[in-house]
Amino acid sequence: MRTLIKNIKELVQVEAGRQKLRAQGGEMAQMETVKDAYLLVEDGKIKAFGKMSDMSAGGVSPAVNADETTALQIDATGRMVFPTFCDSHTHLVYANSREHEFVDKIRGLSYEEIAKRGGGILNSAKATAAASEEELYDMALQRLEMAIRLGTGAMEIKSGYGLTTESELKLLRVIRRLRENTPMTIKANFLGAHGIPMEYRGHQEDYVDLVINEMLPRVADEGLADFVDVFCDQGFFTVADTERILEAGIKYGLKPKIHANEMAISGGVQVGVKYGAISVDHLEQMGDAEIECLKGSATMPTILPGCAFFLNLPLSPARRMIDAGLPVAMASDYNPGTSPSCNMQLILSMACIRYRLTPEEALNATTLNTAYAMGVSKDLGTIAVGKKANFFITKTISSYEYMPYAYGENKVERVFLNGVEV
Ligand code: NIG
Ligand code: FE
């Protein structure tokens, strides 16, 4: 099946030549576009793109070869086309919202204080344990459909609101069903070490044993996860806990991804780099040693602007990291406790407004670099020949800078995943 999108005002984030797996340092400011463009899609992949003026008088060049086999032609006059966002850090599957804790925080309680008294992640774990797989699937599907409408085409989804073997497996099975039944590209992340259940307080190494000896073998046996994650932070899991879990996860073929340095400089960045983590995420607290340690590594530093906004945390030093030559990715962290929004357009705006990234850097941070952070940048993250045809057509907008500028408004009109409109 072929689809030809014609008269695109500007085709954004294209790669005409060599395809990069990620953009780092000064590369983040580079973003190519084609004005007055066409995009040809065939069998779910990008087949060709270029300038309308390169198409022949009949509206079709030999390169495009869009003869009667072109099933569908779409006129995008006045509209732009972007690759869909990749959201490389979400906790999409959970049972309850947590607006009561939101009010507690307004009244002065900190995130850590709420967690200490059994709220936070444990609050969600309780509600998630009580929900059936079917109910969790229906709730997650609704959220996923909302994310698609906002322009997201790939998502990493974590477990972590289970915290018992059965409940963690239930969450991962929901993620598998989402992967099988929706056009979204999905990667699953096993985050058994997300919170310390009350009954393990004071001897959390026993919970780490449970994660390693009981949960991981079952997760691996059912082939339920691509990644293994640990919340390595003050008041949560230690570097020693993290090392044990990562070593075990790696033995089962899972690639590490880490929650690090949200509350404090936790050693999470260093342990992530040491074990070849594909990404280290949060990074509100970063010293020179953390930046140094990331240099030359294959680990993607990932900032979660929605979480810092929602919890009023200090901002991760994105500018400093890019200026030091590092890549930076930005994801939603969609979850009920610290970032109850899956809106990647808002993340794009926050990247510019709060972290002082240029629109080009912000786009690289939310497309190519997040694709890298979930291991799919060979297939996604830019408009390039041979990549998956995951893209959106905007409403009529004046320039690509309008995307981060007009925050809070949905500028996406039509979304195509695997070449098919959804
Ligand atoms: O990424 N920081 C740890 N985990 C989530 C929050 C989980 C929750 O509060 O429910 C996060 O922010
Ligand atoms: Fe998270």
Coordinates of C-alpha atoms and ligand atoms in Angstrom, one line a residue:
M1 CA 0.0 0.0 0.0
R2 CA 1.3 3.4 -1.0
T3 CA 0.5 6.9 0.3
L4 CA 1.7 10.1 -1.2
I5 CA 1.6 13.3 0.9
K6 CA 1.8 16.3 -1.4
N7 CA 2.3 20.1 -1.0
I8 CA 3.8 19.8 2.5
K9 CA 4.6 23.3 3.7
E10 CA 7.8 22.0 5.4
L11 CA 8.9 18.4 6.1
V12 CA 10.7 18.6 9.4
Q13 CA 13.6 16.5 10.9
V14 CA 14.7 14.8 7.7
E15 CA 17.9 12.8 7.1
A16 CA 18.8 12.8 3.4
G17 CA 22.3 11.4 3.8
R18 CA 23.9 9.3 6.5
Q19 CA 21.5 8.4 9.3
K20 CA 22.6 9.1 12.8
L21 CA 21.7 6.9 15.8
R22 CA 21.7 10.0 18.1
A23 CA 22.6 13.7 18.1
Q24 CA 25.1 14.9 20.6
G25 CA 26.7 18.3 21.5
G26 CA 26.6 20.7 18.6
E27 CA 24.8 18.2 16.4
M28 CA 21.7 18.7 18.4
A29 CA 21.3 22.2 16.9
Q30 CA 21.3 20.7 13.4
M31 CA 18.0 19.8 12.0
E32 CA 17.2 19.5 8.3
T33 CA 13.9 20.3 6.6
V34 CA 12.5 20.3 3.1
K35 CA 10.2 23.2 2.2
D36 CA 7.3 22.6 -0.2
A37 CA 7.8 18.8 0.0
Y38 CA 6.3 15.5 -0.8
L39 CA 6.6 12.3 1.3
L40 CA 6.0 8.8 -0.2
V41 CA 5.2 5.9 2.0
E42 CA 5.1 2.2 0.9
D43 CA 4.3 -0.8 3.0
G44 CA 4.7 1.0 6.2
K45 CA 8.1 2.5 5.4
I46 CA 9.3 5.8 4.1
K47 CA 10.0 5.2 0.4
A48 CA 11.0 8.7 -0.7
F49 CA 10.8 12.4 0.0
G50 CA 11.9 15.6 -1.6
K51 CA 10.8 18.9 -3.1
M52 CA 7.5 19.2 -5.0
S53 CA 9.4 20.9 -7.8
D54 CA 11.4 17.7 -8.3
M55 CA 8.2 15.9 -9.2
S56 CA 7.2 15.9 -12.9
A57 CA 4.5 17.9 -14.6
G58 CA 2.0 15.2 -13.9
G59 CA 2.7 15.7 -10.2
V60 CA 4.8 12.6 -10.0
S61 CA 8.5 12.1 -10.8
P62 CA 10.0 8.8 -12.0
A63 CA 11.7 8.6 -8.6
V64 CA 8.4 8.7 -6.8
N65 CA 6.7 6.6 -9.5
A66 CA 3.3 7.2 -8.0
D67 CA 1.2 5.7 -10.8
E68 CA -2.2 4.1 -10.4
T69 CA -0.7 1.9 -7.6
T70 CA -0.7 4.9 -5.3
A71 CA -3.7 4.1 -3.2
L72 CA -4.0 7.4 -1.5
Q73 CA -2.9 11.0 -2.1
I74 CA -3.2 13.6 0.6
D75 CA -2.9 17.3 0.0
A76 CA -1.1 18.9 3.0
T77 CA -1.2 22.5 1.8
G78 CA -0.4 24.9 4.7
R79 CA 0.6 22.0 7.0
M80 CA 3.8 20.6 8.1
V81 CA 4.9 17.0 8.6
F82 CA 7.1 15.8 11.6
P83 CA 8.3 12.4 12.7
T84 CA 6.1 11.3 15.6
F85 CA 7.6 11.8 19.1
C86 CA 9.3 8.9 20.8
D87 CA 8.5 8.8 24.5
S88 CA 11.3 6.8 26.0
H89 CA 10.2 6.9 29.7
T90 CA 6.7 6.3 30.8
H91 CA 4.8 4.4 33.5
L92 CA 1.6 4.1 31.4
V93 CA 0.1 1.2 33.3
Y94 CA -1.4 2.0 36.7
A95 CA -4.8 2.0 38.4
N96 CA -5.4 5.2 40.2
S97 CA -4.8 8.9 39.8
R98 CA -3.2 10.6 42.8
E99 CA -4.6 14.1 43.0
H100 CA -5.0 14.0 46.8
E101 CA -1.2 13.8 47.1
F102 CA -1.0 16.6 44.6
V103 CA -3.0 18.7 47.1
D104 CA -0.8 17.4 50.0
K105 CA 2.2 18.7 48.1
I106 CA 0.6 22.1 47.6
R107 CA 0.0 22.2 51.3
G108 CA 3.7 21.6 51.9
L109 CA 4.5 17.9 52.1
S110 CA 7.5 16.8 49.9
Y111 CA 7.4 13.8 47.5
E112 CA 9.8 12.0 49.8
E113 CA 7.7 12.6 52.9
I114 CA 4.6 11.3 51.2
A115 CA 6.6 8.2 50.1
K116 CA 7.9 7.6 53.6
R117 CA 4.4 7.4 55.1
G118 CA 3.4 4.8 52.5
G119 CA 1.8 7.1 49.9
G120 CA 3.3 7.7 46.5
I121 CA 4.3 4.6 44.6
L122 CA 2.9 2.3 47.3
N123 CA -0.5 4.0 47.1
S124 CA -0.5 3.2 43.3
A125 CA 0.7 -0.3 44.0
K126 CA -2.2 -1.0 46.3
A127 CA -4.8 0.2 43.8
T128 CA -3.0 -1.6 40.9
A129 CA -3.0 -4.9 42.9
A130 CA -6.7 -4.6 43.3
A131 CA -7.3 -4.1 39.5
S132 CA -7.7 -6.9 37.0
E133 CA -5.5 -7.3 34.0
E134 CA -8.5 -6.4 31.8
E135 CA -9.2 -3.2 33.8
L136 CA -5.5 -2.1 33.6
Y137 CA -5.4 -2.8 29.9
D138 CA -8.5 -0.7 29.2
M139 CA -7.2 2.2 31.3
A140 CA -3.7 2.0 29.6
L141 CA -5.2 1.8 26.2
Q142 CA -7.2 5.0 26.7
R143 CA -4.0 6.8 27.8
L144 CA -2.1 5.4 24.8
E145 CA -4.8 6.6 22.4
M146 CA -4.5 10.0 23.9
A147 CA -0.7 10.0 23.4
I148 CA -1.2 9.1 19.8
R149 CA -3.6 12.0 19.2
L150 CA -0.8 14.3 20.7
G151 CA 1.7 12.9 18.2
T152 CA 3.5 10.1 20.0
G153 CA 4.4 7.1 17.9
A154 CA 6.7 5.0 20.1
M155 CA 6.7 4.5 23.8
E156 CA 8.8 2.7 26.5
I157 CA 6.5 1.5 29.2
K158 CA 7.6 0.4 32.7
S159 CA 6.1 -2.0 35.2
G160 CA 6.8 -0.9 38.8
Y161 CA 3.3 -0.4 40.3
G162 CA 3.2 -4.1 41.1
L163 CA 6.0 -4.7 43.7
T164 CA 4.9 -8.3 44.1
T165 CA 5.7 -11.0 41.6
E166 CA 2.2 -11.6 40.4
S167 CA 1.4 -7.9 40.2
E168 CA 4.6 -7.1 38.3
L169 CA 3.9 -9.9 35.8
K170 CA 0.3 -8.6 35.4
L171 CA 1.6 -5.2 34.4
L172 CA 4.1 -6.6 32.0
R173 CA 1.4 -8.7 30.4
V174 CA -0.7 -5.6 29.9
I175 CA 2.3 -4.0 28.2
R176 CA 2.6 -7.0 25.9
R177 CA -1.0 -6.8 25.0
L178 CA -0.7 -3.1 24.1
R179 CA 2.3 -4.0 21.9
E180 CA 0.3 -6.7 20.1
N181 CA -2.9 -4.8 19.7
T182 CA -1.9 -1.2 18.9
P183 CA 0.2 0.4 16.1
M184 CA 2.4 2.1 18.7
T185 CA 6.0 0.9 18.8
I186 CA 6.4 -0.3 22.4
K187 CA 9.4 -1.4 24.5
A188 CA 8.8 -3.0 27.9
N189 CA 10.8 -2.2 31.0
F190 CA 10.8 -4.3 34.1
L191 CA 11.0 -1.9 37.1
G192 CA 10.4 -4.3 40.0
A193 CA 12.8 -2.1 42.0
H194 CA 10.5 1.0 41.9
G195 CA 9.5 1.3 45.6
I196 CA 10.2 -0.6 48.8
P197 CA 7.0 -2.3 50.1
M198 CA 6.2 -1.5 53.8
E199 CA 7.0 -5.0 55.0
Y200 CA 10.5 -4.7 53.6
R201 CA 11.4 -1.4 55.3
G202 CA 14.6 -1.7 57.2
H203 CA 15.7 -4.8 55.3
Q204 CA 15.2 -3.8 51.7
E205 CA 17.9 -6.2 50.6
D206 CA 15.4 -9.0 51.1
Y207 CA 13.1 -7.2 48.6
V208 CA 16.1 -7.0 46.2
D209 CA 16.5 -10.8 46.6
L210 CA 12.8 -11.2 45.6
V211 CA 13.3 -9.1 42.5
I212 CA 16.4 -11.1 41.5
N213 CA 15.4 -14.6 42.5
E214 CA 11.7 -14.7 41.9
M215 CA 10.6 -11.8 39.6
L216 CA 13.4 -11.7 37.1
P217 CA 13.4 -15.4 36.2
R218 CA 9.6 -15.2 35.6
V219 CA 9.9 -12.0 33.6
A220 CA 12.6 -13.6 31.4
D221 CA 10.8 -16.9 31.1
E222 CA 7.8 -15.2 29.6
G223 CA 9.9 -12.9 27.5
L224 CA 8.1 -9.9 28.9
A225 CA 10.7 -7.2 29.0
D226 CA 13.4 -5.5 26.9
F227 CA 14.9 -3.5 29.8
V228 CA 15.6 -3.7 33.5
D229 CA 15.3 -0.5 35.6
V230 CA 16.0 0.6 39.2
F231 CA 14.9 3.7 41.1
C232 CA 18.5 4.4 42.4
D233 CA 18.0 7.4 44.6
Q234 CA 18.0 8.8 48.1
G235 CA 15.3 7.0 50.1
F236 CA 14.8 4.3 47.5
F237 CA 17.4 1.8 46.1
T238 CA 21.1 2.1 46.8
V239 CA 24.0 1.8 44.4
A240 CA 24.7 -1.7 45.9
D241 CA 21.1 -2.8 45.4
T242 CA 21.2 -1.4 41.8
E243 CA 24.4 -3.3 40.9
R244 CA 22.9 -6.6 42.1
I245 CA 19.7 -6.1 40.1
L246 CA 21.5 -4.9 36.9
E247 CA 24.0 -7.8 37.0
A248 CA 21.1 -10.3 37.3
G249 CA 19.0 -8.5 34.6
I250 CA 22.0 -8.5 32.2
K251 CA 22.3 -12.2 32.6
Y252 CA 18.7 -12.6 31.4
G253 CA 19.5 -10.4 28.4
L254 CA 17.8 -7.2 29.7
K255 CA 19.5 -3.9 29.0
P256 CA 19.7 -1.5 31.9
K257 CA 17.9 1.8 32.1
I258 CA 18.1 3.8 35.3
H259 CA 16.1 6.3 37.4
A260 CA 18.9 8.4 38.8
N261 CA 19.6 11.6 40.6
E262 CA 16.0 12.9 41.1
M263 CA 16.3 13.5 44.8
A264 CA 20.1 13.6 45.2
I265 CA 23.4 12.8 43.6
S266 CA 22.9 9.1 44.1
G267 CA 25.7 7.4 42.2
G268 CA 23.0 6.3 39.8
V269 CA 24.6 7.9 36.7
Q270 CA 28.0 6.2 37.4
V271 CA 26.4 2.8 38.0
G272 CA 24.3 3.1 34.9
V273 CA 27.3 4.0 32.7
K274 CA 29.3 1.1 34.4
Y275 CA 26.7 -1.4 33.4
G276 CA 26.2 0.0 29.9
A277 CA 22.7 1.4 30.5
I278 CA 21.0 2.6 27.4
S279 CA 19.9 5.7 29.3
V280 CA 20.0 7.3 32.8
D281 CA 16.9 9.3 33.5
H282 CA 15.8 12.3 35.6
L283 CA 19.2 13.9 36.4
E284 CA 17.8 16.9 38.3
Q285 CA 20.9 16.6 40.5
M286 CA 24.1 16.6 38.4
G287 CA 27.7 17.5 39.3
D288 CA 30.7 17.8 37.1
A289 CA 31.7 14.2 37.9
E290 CA 28.3 13.0 36.5
I291 CA 28.8 15.0 33.3
E292 CA 32.4 13.8 32.9
C293 CA 31.3 10.2 33.5
L294 CA 28.8 10.3 30.6
K295 CA 31.3 11.6 28.1
G296 CA 32.3 9.0 25.6
S297 CA 29.7 6.5 26.9
A298 CA 26.8 5.0 25.0
T299 CA 24.4 6.0 27.7
M300 CA 21.7 8.6 26.8
P301 CA 21.2 11.3 29.5
T302 CA 17.5 11.7 29.6
I303 CA 15.7 14.6 31.3
L304 CA 12.0 14.4 32.4
P305 CA 10.8 18.0 32.3
G306 CA 7.2 17.1 33.3
C307 CA 8.4 15.6 36.6
A308 CA 10.6 18.7 37.5
F309 CA 7.6 20.9 36.6
F310 CA 5.1 18.9 38.6
L311 CA 7.3 18.5 41.7
N312 CA 8.9 22.0 41.5
L313 CA 12.4 20.4 41.3
P314 CA 15.6 22.1 40.3
L315 CA 16.1 21.9 36.6
S316 CA 18.6 19.4 35.1
P317 CA 21.5 21.3 33.6
A318 CA 20.6 20.5 29.9
R319 CA 22.5 23.4 28.5
R320 CA 25.6 22.5 30.4
M321 CA 25.4 18.9 29.2
I322 CA 25.0 19.8 25.5
D323 CA 27.7 22.4 25.7
A324 CA 30.0 19.6 27.2
G325 CA 29.3 17.6 24.0
L326 CA 26.7 15.2 25.4
P327 CA 23.5 14.2 23.8
V328 CA 20.3 14.9 25.7
A329 CA 16.9 13.2 25.4
M330 CA 13.6 14.4 26.9
A331 CA 10.7 12.2 27.7
S332 CA 7.3 12.6 29.5
D333 CA 7.8 10.3 32.5
Y334 CA 4.0 9.8 32.3
N335 CA 2.9 8.5 35.7
P336 CA 0.3 9.4 38.3
G337 CA 2.7 10.6 41.0
T338 CA 5.2 13.0 39.3
S339 CA 4.1 13.7 35.8
P340 CA 0.4 13.0 35.0
S341 CA 0.7 14.1 31.3
C342 CA 1.8 12.2 28.2
N343 CA 1.9 15.4 26.1
M344 CA 5.2 15.4 24.3
Q345 CA 4.3 18.7 22.6
L346 CA 4.4 20.2 26.1
I347 CA 7.8 18.5 26.7
L348 CA 9.0 20.2 23.5
S349 CA 7.9 23.5 24.8
M350 CA 9.4 23.0 28.3
A351 CA 12.7 22.0 26.6
C352 CA 12.8 25.5 25.0
I353 CA 11.2 27.6 27.7
R354 CA 12.7 26.1 30.9
Y355 CA 15.9 24.4 29.7
R356 CA 16.9 27.0 27.0
L357 CA 17.2 24.5 24.2
T358 CA 16.6 25.9 20.7
P359 CA 13.6 24.4 18.8
E360 CA 16.0 22.3 16.8
E361 CA 17.8 20.9 19.9
A362 CA 14.4 20.3 21.5
L363 CA 13.2 18.3 18.5
N364 CA 16.3 16.2 18.4
A365 CA 15.8 15.6 22.2
T366 CA 12.2 14.4 21.8
T367 CA 12.5 12.4 18.5
L368 CA 16.0 11.0 17.5
N369 CA 17.5 10.9 21.0
T370 CA 14.5 9.4 22.7
A371 CA 14.4 6.8 19.9
Y372 CA 18.0 6.0 20.8
A373 CA 17.1 5.8 24.5
M374 CA 14.6 3.1 23.8
G375 CA 16.8 1.3 21.2
V376 CA 14.7 2.1 18.1
S377 CA 16.7 4.9 16.4
K378 CA 17.6 2.8 13.4
D379 CA 13.9 2.7 12.6
L380 CA 12.4 5.8 14.1
G381 CA 13.2 9.4 15.2
T382 CA 13.6 11.1 11.9
I383 CA 12.1 11.1 8.4
A384 CA 14.6 9.0 6.4
V385 CA 14.2 6.5 3.6
G386 CA 13.8 3.0 5.0
K387 CA 12.6 4.1 8.4
K388 CA 9.1 3.3 9.7
A389 CA 6.5 5.7 8.4
N390 CA 5.5 7.1 11.8
F391 CA 4.7 10.8 11.3
F392 CA 2.0 13.4 11.9
I393 CA 0.5 16.2 9.8
T394 CA 0.1 19.4 11.7
K395 CA -2.8 21.8 11.6
T396 CA -2.0 24.9 9.5
I397 CA 0.9 26.4 11.3
S398 CA 3.3 29.3 10.4
S399 CA 6.7 27.7 11.1
Y400 CA 8.2 24.7 12.9
E401 CA 9.1 27.0 15.8
Y402 CA 5.4 27.4 16.3
M403 CA 5.4 23.9 17.7
P404 CA 7.3 24.6 21.0
Y405 CA 6.1 28.3 21.0
A406 CA 2.3 27.6 21.2
Y407 CA 2.4 25.5 24.4
G408 CA -0.6 23.7 25.7
E409 CA -2.4 23.6 22.3
N410 CA -2.6 20.4 20.2
K411 CA -1.1 21.3 16.9
V412 CA -1.3 17.7 15.5
E413 CA -4.1 17.0 13.0
R414 CA -3.5 13.6 11.5
V415 CA -1.3 10.8 12.8
F416 CA 0.2 7.9 10.7
L417 CA 1.8 4.9 12.3
N418 CA 3.4 2.2 10.1
G419 CA 2.2 4.2 7.1
V420 CA -1.5 4.0 8.2
E421 CA -3.6 6.8 9.5
V422 CA -4.8 6.1 13.1
Ligands
NIG1 O1 9.9 8.6 37.3 N1 10.9 8.5 40.3 C1 10.4 7.4 40.3 N2 9.4 7.0 39.7 C2 8.4 7.8 39.0 C3 7.4 8.3 39.9 C4 6.5 7.3 40.4 C5 5.4 7.7 41.3 O2 5.5 8.7 42.1 O3 4.3 7.1 41.1 C6 9.2 8.9 38.3 O4 9.1 10.1 38.6
FE2 FE 10.0 7.5 35.9

